[in-house]
Coordinates of C-alpha atoms and ligand atoms in Angstrom, one line a residue:
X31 CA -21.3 3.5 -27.3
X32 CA -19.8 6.6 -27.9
X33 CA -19.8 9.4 -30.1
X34 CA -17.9 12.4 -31.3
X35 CA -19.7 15.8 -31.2
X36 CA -16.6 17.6 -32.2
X37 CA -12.6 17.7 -31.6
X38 CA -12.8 17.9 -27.6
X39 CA -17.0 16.9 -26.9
X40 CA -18.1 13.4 -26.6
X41 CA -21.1 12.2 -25.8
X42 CA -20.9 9.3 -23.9
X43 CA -24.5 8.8 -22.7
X44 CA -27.3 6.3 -22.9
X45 CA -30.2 6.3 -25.7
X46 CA -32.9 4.3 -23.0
X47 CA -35.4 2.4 -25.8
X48 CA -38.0 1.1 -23.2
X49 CA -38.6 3.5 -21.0
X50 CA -42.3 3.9 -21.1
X51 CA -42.7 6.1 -18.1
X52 CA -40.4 8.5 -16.0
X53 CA -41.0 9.9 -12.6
X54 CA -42.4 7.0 -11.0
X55 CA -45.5 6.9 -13.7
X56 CA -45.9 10.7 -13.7
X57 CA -45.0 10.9 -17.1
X58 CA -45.2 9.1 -20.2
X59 CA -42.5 8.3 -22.5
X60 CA -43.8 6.6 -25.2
X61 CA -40.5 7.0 -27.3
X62 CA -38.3 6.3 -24.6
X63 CA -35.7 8.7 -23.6
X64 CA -31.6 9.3 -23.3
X65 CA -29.4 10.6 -20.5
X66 CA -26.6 12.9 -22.0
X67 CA -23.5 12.7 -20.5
X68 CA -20.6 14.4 -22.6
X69 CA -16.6 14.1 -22.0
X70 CA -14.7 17.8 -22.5
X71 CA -11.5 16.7 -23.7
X72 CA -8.8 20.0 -23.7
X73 CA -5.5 20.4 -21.5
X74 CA -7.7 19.2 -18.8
X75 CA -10.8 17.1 -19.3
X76 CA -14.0 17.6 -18.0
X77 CA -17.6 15.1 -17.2
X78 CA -20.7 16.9 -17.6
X79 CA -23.5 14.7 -16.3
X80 CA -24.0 11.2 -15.9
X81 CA -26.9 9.0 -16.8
X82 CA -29.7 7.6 -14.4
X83 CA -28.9 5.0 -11.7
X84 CA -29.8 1.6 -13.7
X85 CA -27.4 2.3 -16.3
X86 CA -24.3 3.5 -14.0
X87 CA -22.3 0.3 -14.1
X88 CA -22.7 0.0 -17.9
X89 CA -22.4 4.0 -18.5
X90 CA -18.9 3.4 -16.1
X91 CA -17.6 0.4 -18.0
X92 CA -18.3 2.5 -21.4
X93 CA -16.9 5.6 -20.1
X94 CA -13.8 3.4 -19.2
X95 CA -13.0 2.5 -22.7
X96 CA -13.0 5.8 -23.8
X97 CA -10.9 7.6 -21.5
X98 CA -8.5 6.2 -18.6
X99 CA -11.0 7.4 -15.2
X100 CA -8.2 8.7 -13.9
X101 CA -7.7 11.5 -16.4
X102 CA -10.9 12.9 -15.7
X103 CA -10.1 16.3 -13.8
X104 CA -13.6 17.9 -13.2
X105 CA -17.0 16.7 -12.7
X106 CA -20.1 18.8 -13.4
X107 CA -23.0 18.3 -12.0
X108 CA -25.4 20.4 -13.6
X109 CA -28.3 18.9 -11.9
X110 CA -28.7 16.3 -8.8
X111 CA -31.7 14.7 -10.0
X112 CA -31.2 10.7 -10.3
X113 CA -31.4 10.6 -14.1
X114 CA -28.2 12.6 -14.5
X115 CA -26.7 12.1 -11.0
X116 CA -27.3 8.3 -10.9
X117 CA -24.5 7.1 -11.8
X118 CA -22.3 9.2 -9.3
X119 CA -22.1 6.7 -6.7
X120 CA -20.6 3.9 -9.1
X121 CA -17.9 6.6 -10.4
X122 CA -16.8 8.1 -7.4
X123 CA -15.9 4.8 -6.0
X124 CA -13.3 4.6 -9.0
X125 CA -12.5 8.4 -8.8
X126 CA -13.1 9.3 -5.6
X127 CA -11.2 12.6 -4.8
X128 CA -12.1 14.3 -8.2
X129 CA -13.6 17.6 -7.8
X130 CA -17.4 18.0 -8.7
X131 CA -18.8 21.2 -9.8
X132 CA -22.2 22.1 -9.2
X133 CA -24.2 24.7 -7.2
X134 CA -24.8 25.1 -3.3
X135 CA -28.2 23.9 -3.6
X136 CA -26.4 21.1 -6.1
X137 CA -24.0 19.9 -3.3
X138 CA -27.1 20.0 -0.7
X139 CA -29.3 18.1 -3.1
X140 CA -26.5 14.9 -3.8
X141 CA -25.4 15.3 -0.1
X142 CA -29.3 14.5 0.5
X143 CA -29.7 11.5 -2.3
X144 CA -26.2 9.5 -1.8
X145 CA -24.8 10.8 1.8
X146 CA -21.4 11.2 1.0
X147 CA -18.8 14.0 1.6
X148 CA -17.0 14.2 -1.8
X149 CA -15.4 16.7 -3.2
X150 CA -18.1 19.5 -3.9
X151 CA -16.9 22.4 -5.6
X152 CA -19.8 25.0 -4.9
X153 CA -20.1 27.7 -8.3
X154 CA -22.7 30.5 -9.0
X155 CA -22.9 32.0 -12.6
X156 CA -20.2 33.5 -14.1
X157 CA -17.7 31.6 -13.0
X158 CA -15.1 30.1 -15.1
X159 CA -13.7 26.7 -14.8
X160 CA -10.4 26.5 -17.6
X161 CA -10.3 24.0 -19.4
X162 CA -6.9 25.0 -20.9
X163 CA -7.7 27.0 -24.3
X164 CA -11.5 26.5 -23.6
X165 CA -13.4 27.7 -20.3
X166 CA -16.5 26.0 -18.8
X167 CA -19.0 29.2 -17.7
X168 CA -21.4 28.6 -15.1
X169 CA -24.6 30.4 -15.3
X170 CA -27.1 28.8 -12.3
X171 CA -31.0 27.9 -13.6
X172 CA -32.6 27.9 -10.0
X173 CA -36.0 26.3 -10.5
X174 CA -35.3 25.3 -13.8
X175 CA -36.6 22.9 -12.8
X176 CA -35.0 22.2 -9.3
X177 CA -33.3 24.6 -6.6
X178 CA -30.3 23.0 -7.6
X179 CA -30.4 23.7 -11.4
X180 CA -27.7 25.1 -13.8
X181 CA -26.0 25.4 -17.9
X182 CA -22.8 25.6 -18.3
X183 CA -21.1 27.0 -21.3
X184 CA -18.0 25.8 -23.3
X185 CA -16.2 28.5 -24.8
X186 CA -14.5 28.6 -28.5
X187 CA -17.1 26.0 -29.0
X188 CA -19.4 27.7 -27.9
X189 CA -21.9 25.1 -26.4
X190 CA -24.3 25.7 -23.9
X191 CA -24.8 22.2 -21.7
X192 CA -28.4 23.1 -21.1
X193 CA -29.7 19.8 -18.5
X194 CA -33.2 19.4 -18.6
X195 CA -34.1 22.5 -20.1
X196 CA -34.7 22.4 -23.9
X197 CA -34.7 19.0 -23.5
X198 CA -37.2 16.2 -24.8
X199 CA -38.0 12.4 -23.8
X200 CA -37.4 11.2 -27.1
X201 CA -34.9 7.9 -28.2
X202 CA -34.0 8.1 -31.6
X203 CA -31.1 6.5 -33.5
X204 CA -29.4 9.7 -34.3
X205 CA -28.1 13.0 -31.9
X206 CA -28.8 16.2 -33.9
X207 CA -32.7 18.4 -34.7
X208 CA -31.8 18.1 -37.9
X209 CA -31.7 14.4 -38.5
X210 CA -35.0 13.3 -36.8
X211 CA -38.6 13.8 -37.5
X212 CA -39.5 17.4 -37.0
X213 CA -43.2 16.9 -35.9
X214 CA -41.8 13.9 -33.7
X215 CA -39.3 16.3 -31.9
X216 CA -42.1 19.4 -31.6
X217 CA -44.2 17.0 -30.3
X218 CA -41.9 15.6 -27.7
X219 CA -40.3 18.9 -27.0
X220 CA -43.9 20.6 -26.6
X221 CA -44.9 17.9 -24.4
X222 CA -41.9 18.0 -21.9
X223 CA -42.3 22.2 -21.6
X224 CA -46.2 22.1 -21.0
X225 CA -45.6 18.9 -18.3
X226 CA -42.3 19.9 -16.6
X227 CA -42.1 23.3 -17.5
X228 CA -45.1 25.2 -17.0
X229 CA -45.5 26.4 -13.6
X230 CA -41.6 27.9 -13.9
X231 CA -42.9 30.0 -17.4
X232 CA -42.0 33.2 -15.6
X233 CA -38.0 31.8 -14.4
X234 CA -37.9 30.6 -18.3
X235 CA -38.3 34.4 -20.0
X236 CA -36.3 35.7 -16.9
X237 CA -33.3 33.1 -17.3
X238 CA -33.5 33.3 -21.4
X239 CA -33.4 37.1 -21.0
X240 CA -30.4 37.1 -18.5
X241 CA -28.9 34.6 -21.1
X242 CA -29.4 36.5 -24.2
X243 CA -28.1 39.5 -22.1
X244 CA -24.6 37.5 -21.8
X245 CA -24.1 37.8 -26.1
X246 CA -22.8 34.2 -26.5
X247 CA -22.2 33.1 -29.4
X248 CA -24.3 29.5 -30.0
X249 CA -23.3 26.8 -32.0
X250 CA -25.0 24.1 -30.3
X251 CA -27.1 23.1 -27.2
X252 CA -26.5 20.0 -25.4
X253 CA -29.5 18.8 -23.2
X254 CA -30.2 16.3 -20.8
X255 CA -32.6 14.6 -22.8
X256 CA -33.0 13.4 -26.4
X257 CA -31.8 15.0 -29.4
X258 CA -29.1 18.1 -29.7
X259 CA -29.8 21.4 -30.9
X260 CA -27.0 21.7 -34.3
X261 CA -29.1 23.4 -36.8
X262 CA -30.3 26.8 -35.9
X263 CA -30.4 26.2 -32.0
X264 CA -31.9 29.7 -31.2
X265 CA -35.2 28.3 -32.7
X266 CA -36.0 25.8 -29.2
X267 CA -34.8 29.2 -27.1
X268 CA -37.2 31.0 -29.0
X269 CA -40.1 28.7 -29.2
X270 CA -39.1 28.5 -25.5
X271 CA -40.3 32.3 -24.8
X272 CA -43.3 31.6 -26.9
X273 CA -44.5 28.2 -24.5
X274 CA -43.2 30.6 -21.7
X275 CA -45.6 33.9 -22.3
X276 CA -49.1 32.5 -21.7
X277 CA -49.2 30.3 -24.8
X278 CA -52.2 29.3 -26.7
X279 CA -53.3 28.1 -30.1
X280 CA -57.1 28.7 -31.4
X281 CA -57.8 25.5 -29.6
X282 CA -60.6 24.7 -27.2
X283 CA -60.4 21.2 -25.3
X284 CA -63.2 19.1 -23.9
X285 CA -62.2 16.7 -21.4
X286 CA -64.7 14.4 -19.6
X287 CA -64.8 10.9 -18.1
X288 CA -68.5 8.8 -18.3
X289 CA -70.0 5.7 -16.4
X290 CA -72.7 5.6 -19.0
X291 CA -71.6 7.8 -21.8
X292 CA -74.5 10.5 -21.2
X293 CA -71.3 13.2 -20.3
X294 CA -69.8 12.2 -23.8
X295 CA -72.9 12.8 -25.5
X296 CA -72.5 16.5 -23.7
X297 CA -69.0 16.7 -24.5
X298 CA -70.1 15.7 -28.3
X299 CA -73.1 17.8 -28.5
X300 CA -71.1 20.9 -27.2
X301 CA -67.9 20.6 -29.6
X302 CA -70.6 20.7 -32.4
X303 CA -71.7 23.6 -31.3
X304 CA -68.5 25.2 -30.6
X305 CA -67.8 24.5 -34.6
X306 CA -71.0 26.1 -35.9
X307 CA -70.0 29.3 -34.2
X308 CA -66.1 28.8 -35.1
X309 CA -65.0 26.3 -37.5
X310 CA -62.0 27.1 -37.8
X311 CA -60.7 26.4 -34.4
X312 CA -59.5 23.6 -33.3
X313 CA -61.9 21.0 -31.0
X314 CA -60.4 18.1 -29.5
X315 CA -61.9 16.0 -26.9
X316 CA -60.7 13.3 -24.7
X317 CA -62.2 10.7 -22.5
X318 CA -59.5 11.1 -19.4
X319 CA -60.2 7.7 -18.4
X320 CA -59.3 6.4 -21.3
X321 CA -56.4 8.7 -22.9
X322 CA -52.8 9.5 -21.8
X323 CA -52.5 12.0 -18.9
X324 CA -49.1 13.5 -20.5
X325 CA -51.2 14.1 -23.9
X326 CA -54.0 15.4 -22.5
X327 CA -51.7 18.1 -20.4
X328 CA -50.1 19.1 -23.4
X329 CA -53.6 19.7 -25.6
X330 CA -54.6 21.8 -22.2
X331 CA -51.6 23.8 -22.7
X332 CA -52.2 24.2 -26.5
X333 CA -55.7 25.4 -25.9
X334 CA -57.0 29.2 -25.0
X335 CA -60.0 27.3 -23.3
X336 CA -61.1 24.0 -22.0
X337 CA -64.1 22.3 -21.0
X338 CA -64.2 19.8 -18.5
X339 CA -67.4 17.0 -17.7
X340 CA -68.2 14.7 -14.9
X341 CA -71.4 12.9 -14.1
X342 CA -71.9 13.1 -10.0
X343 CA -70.9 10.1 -8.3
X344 CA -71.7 9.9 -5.0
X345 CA -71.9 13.8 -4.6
X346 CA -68.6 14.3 -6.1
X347 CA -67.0 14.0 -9.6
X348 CA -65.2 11.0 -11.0
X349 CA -61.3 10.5 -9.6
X350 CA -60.0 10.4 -12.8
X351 CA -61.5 14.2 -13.3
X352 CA -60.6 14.7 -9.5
X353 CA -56.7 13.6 -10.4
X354 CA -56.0 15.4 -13.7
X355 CA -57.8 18.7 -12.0
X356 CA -54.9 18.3 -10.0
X357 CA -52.3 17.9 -12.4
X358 CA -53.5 21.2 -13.8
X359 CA -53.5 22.8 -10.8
X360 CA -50.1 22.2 -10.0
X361 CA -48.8 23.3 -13.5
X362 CA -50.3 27.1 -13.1
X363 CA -51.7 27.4 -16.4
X364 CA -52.7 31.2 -17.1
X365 CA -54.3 33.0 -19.7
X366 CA -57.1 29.9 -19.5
X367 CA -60.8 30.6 -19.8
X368 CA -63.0 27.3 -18.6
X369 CA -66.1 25.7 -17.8
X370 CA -67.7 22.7 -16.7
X371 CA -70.3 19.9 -18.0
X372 CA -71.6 16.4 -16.8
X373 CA -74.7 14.3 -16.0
X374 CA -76.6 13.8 -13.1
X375 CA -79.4 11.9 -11.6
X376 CA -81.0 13.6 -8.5
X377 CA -78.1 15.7 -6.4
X378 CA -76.1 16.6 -9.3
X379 CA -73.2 18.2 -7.6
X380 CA -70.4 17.6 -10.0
X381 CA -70.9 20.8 -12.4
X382 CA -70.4 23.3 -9.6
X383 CA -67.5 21.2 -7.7
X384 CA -65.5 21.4 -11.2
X385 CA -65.9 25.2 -11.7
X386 CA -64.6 25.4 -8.4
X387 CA -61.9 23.3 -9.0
X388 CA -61.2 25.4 -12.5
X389 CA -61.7 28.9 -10.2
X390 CA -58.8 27.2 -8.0
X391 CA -56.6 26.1 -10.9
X392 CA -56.8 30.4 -11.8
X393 CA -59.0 29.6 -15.4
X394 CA -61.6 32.3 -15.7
X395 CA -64.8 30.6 -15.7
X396 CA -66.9 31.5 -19.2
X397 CA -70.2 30.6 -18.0
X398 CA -71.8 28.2 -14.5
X399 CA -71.5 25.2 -16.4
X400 CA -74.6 22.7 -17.7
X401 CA -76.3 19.8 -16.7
X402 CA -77.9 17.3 -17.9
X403 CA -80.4 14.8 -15.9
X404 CA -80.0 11.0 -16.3
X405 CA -79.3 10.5 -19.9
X406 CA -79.6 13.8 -22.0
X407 CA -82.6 13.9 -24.4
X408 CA -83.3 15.7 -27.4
X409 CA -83.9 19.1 -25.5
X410 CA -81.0 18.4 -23.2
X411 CA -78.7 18.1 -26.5
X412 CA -80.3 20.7 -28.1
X413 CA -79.2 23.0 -25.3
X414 CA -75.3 21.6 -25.4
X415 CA -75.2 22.7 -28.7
X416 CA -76.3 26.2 -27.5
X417 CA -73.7 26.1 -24.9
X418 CA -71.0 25.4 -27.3
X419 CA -72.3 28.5 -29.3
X420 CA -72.0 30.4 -26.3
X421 CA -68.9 29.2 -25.5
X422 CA -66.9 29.8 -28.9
X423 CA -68.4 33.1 -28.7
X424 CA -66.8 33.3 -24.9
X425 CA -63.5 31.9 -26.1
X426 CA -62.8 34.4 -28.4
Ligands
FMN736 C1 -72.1 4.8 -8.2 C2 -73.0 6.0 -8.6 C3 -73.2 7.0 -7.7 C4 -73.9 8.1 -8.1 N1 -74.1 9.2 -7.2 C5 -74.8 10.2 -7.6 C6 -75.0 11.4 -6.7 O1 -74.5 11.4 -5.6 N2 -75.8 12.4 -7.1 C7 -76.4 12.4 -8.3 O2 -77.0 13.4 -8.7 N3 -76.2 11.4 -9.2 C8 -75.5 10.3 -8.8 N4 -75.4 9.2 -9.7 C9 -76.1 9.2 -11.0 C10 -75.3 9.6 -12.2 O3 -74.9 11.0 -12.0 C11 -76.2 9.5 -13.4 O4 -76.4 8.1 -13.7 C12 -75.6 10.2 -14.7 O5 -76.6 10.2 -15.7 C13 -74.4 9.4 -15.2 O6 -73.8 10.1 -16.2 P1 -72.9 9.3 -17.3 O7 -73.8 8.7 -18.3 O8 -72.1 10.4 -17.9 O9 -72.1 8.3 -16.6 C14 -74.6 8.1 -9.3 C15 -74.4 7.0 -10.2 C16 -73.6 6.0 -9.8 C17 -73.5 4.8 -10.8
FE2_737 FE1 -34.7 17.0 -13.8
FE2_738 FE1 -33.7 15.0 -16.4

């Protein structure tokens, strides 16, 4: 399947239904995903992308009824990962001397996944690429979210070919914002900035800047990933320099995991508290254990400050506390305040290990946490709801 973007652009990607989890099972797609892949049809035509390596023979074969391979002058290669380089291998052996386009990291990065010397054309931004009456502008996206990152941009048209960024993980029968559900997309767009996105915020305001700076005119953006930006695509850019400058909503988060729910009877008492002092923010809590990684990141990226609870086990805290601890870590939140809850029965280690782990993840801690022994009594709930009190007031 193919369709028609406008008199030269066709996509000519795959809409991927069943994907339920990308990066091995670092992320979670619950509405599947697509590859974009678009054909550039002027006096010489142009590939931007391909699509991920289990759809290269059918992406090939599709490609094949739209246009004759050999008319294909340039390939770009906006980015080397496997979901848009995938399907290289099975092209190039069809149109093997065709030029591809990408940066020097770019050429490195598909020299290092398929080991083959094609025909790497190495570009850094602002060069031009004609087309015949339209040019293909390079502007380079280093860690954006790999060294090898980069947009181009068709001219007249005025498209920026944006790869992963602005993109979402998000299958839906139609192309364009405007025809899809709007929470849907914000949620899925939202999601794939606070889980991918994150720890680059800085490169983001610096790159949209630089971009802004260049005084292109924007009718659309084409991403990598789910639907295209038509209608009024400056909003994503600018809700991108929102997620990108410290974000937060009037949220607080509790997440905890329990053997014997005493922790969630913490985690319960404390939100209560928290909403005496502030009812009007938001309170969410999630048993990690139990909920969706990918969801739970994006609330902790929503939220100006989280709680997180662990009974001790065996000294320690519970892996699935240990593990998302680590996810956050990795995704440099800032602008977080934090602090820690959970159970205990006679060492009670786990509340100090977690404000560590918060101090190491660069969350300001609020307070040195609370414990409870065994499971918490009437006093012992009594003082959680005092600690959420304490806590909104912290927040604030
Ligand atoms: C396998 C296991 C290991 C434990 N190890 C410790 C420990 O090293 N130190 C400690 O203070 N409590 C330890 N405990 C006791 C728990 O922290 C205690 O039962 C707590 O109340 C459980 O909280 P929960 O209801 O949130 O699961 C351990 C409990 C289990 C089941
Ligand atoms: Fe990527
Ligand atoms: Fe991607």
């Amino acid at each position: 399947m193919s369709i028609q973007l406008n008199a030269s652009v066709t996509w000519v990607g795959k809409k991927d239904w069943e994907l339920r989890e990308f990066h091995g099972v670092e992320y979670s797609t619950h509405r599947g995903s697509s590859y974009n892949s678009y054909l550039v049809r002027d006096e010489k035509v142009a590939l931007i992308d391909t699509v991920w390596q289990p759809f290269a023979k059918e992406f090939v074969a599709n490609l094949k009824k739209e246009i004759d391979l050999n008319e294909i002058d340039y390939i770009i290669a906006n980015h080397s990962e496997i979901d848009h380089s995938g399907a290289l291998p099975e092209l190039m052996r069809e149109i093997p001397n065709t030029p591809i386009y990408c940066t020097r990291n770019g050429a490195r990065a598909l020299k290092g996944h398929y080991h083959q010397n094609w025909n790497f054309v190495e570009v850094k931004t602002g060069d031009r690429l004609s087309l015949g009456k339209k040019e293909l502008l390079f502007i380079e996206a280093r860690m954006l979210h790999w060294p090898d990152s980069m947009f181009c941009y068709l001219t007249e048209d005025n498209i920026l070919f944006s790869n992963d960024a602005f993109g979402q993980h998000y299958a839906t029968e139609f192309l364009f914002n405007d025809e899809v559900d709007q929470a849907e997309l914000y949620q899925e767009a939202v999601k794939y900035y606070a889980n991918i996105l994150t720890p680059f915020s800085s490169l983001v305001e610096k790159k949209i800047n630089e971009f802004i700076g260049l005084n292109l005119p924007l009718s659309m953006i084409c991403t990598s990933h789910g639907i295209l930006w038509r209608d009024n695509p400056v909003q994503i850019v600018e809700q991108y320099m929102k997620w990108a400058q410290d974000y937060q909503e009037d949220q607080i988060t509790l997440i905890y995991d329990t053997m014997w729910n005493g922790t969630r009877r913490m985690a319960e008492a404390i939100a209560s508290g928290i909403k005496m002092v502030s009812p009007e923010t938001a309170v969410k809590l999630f048993n990690v254990g139990r909920s969706d990684k990918n969801d739970v990141i994006t609330e902790v990226f929503k939220s100006k400050a989280i709680l997180v609870g662990s009974p001790t086990i065996n000294r320690g805290i519970l892996t699935s506390i240990a593990a998302i601890l680590e996810e956050i870590r990795g995704l440099e939140f800032r602008n977080k305040k934090a602090a820690a809850f959970g159970c205990y029965g006679w060492s009670g280690e786990s509340v100090k290990m977690i404000g560590r782990l918060l101090t190491e993840c660069g969350m300001e801690l609020m307070d040195d946490g609370i414990r409870a022994l065994w499971n918490p009594d009437e006093d012992s709930i009594a003082q959680c709801v005092e600690f959420g009190k304490q806590i909104a007031a912290a927040a604030r």
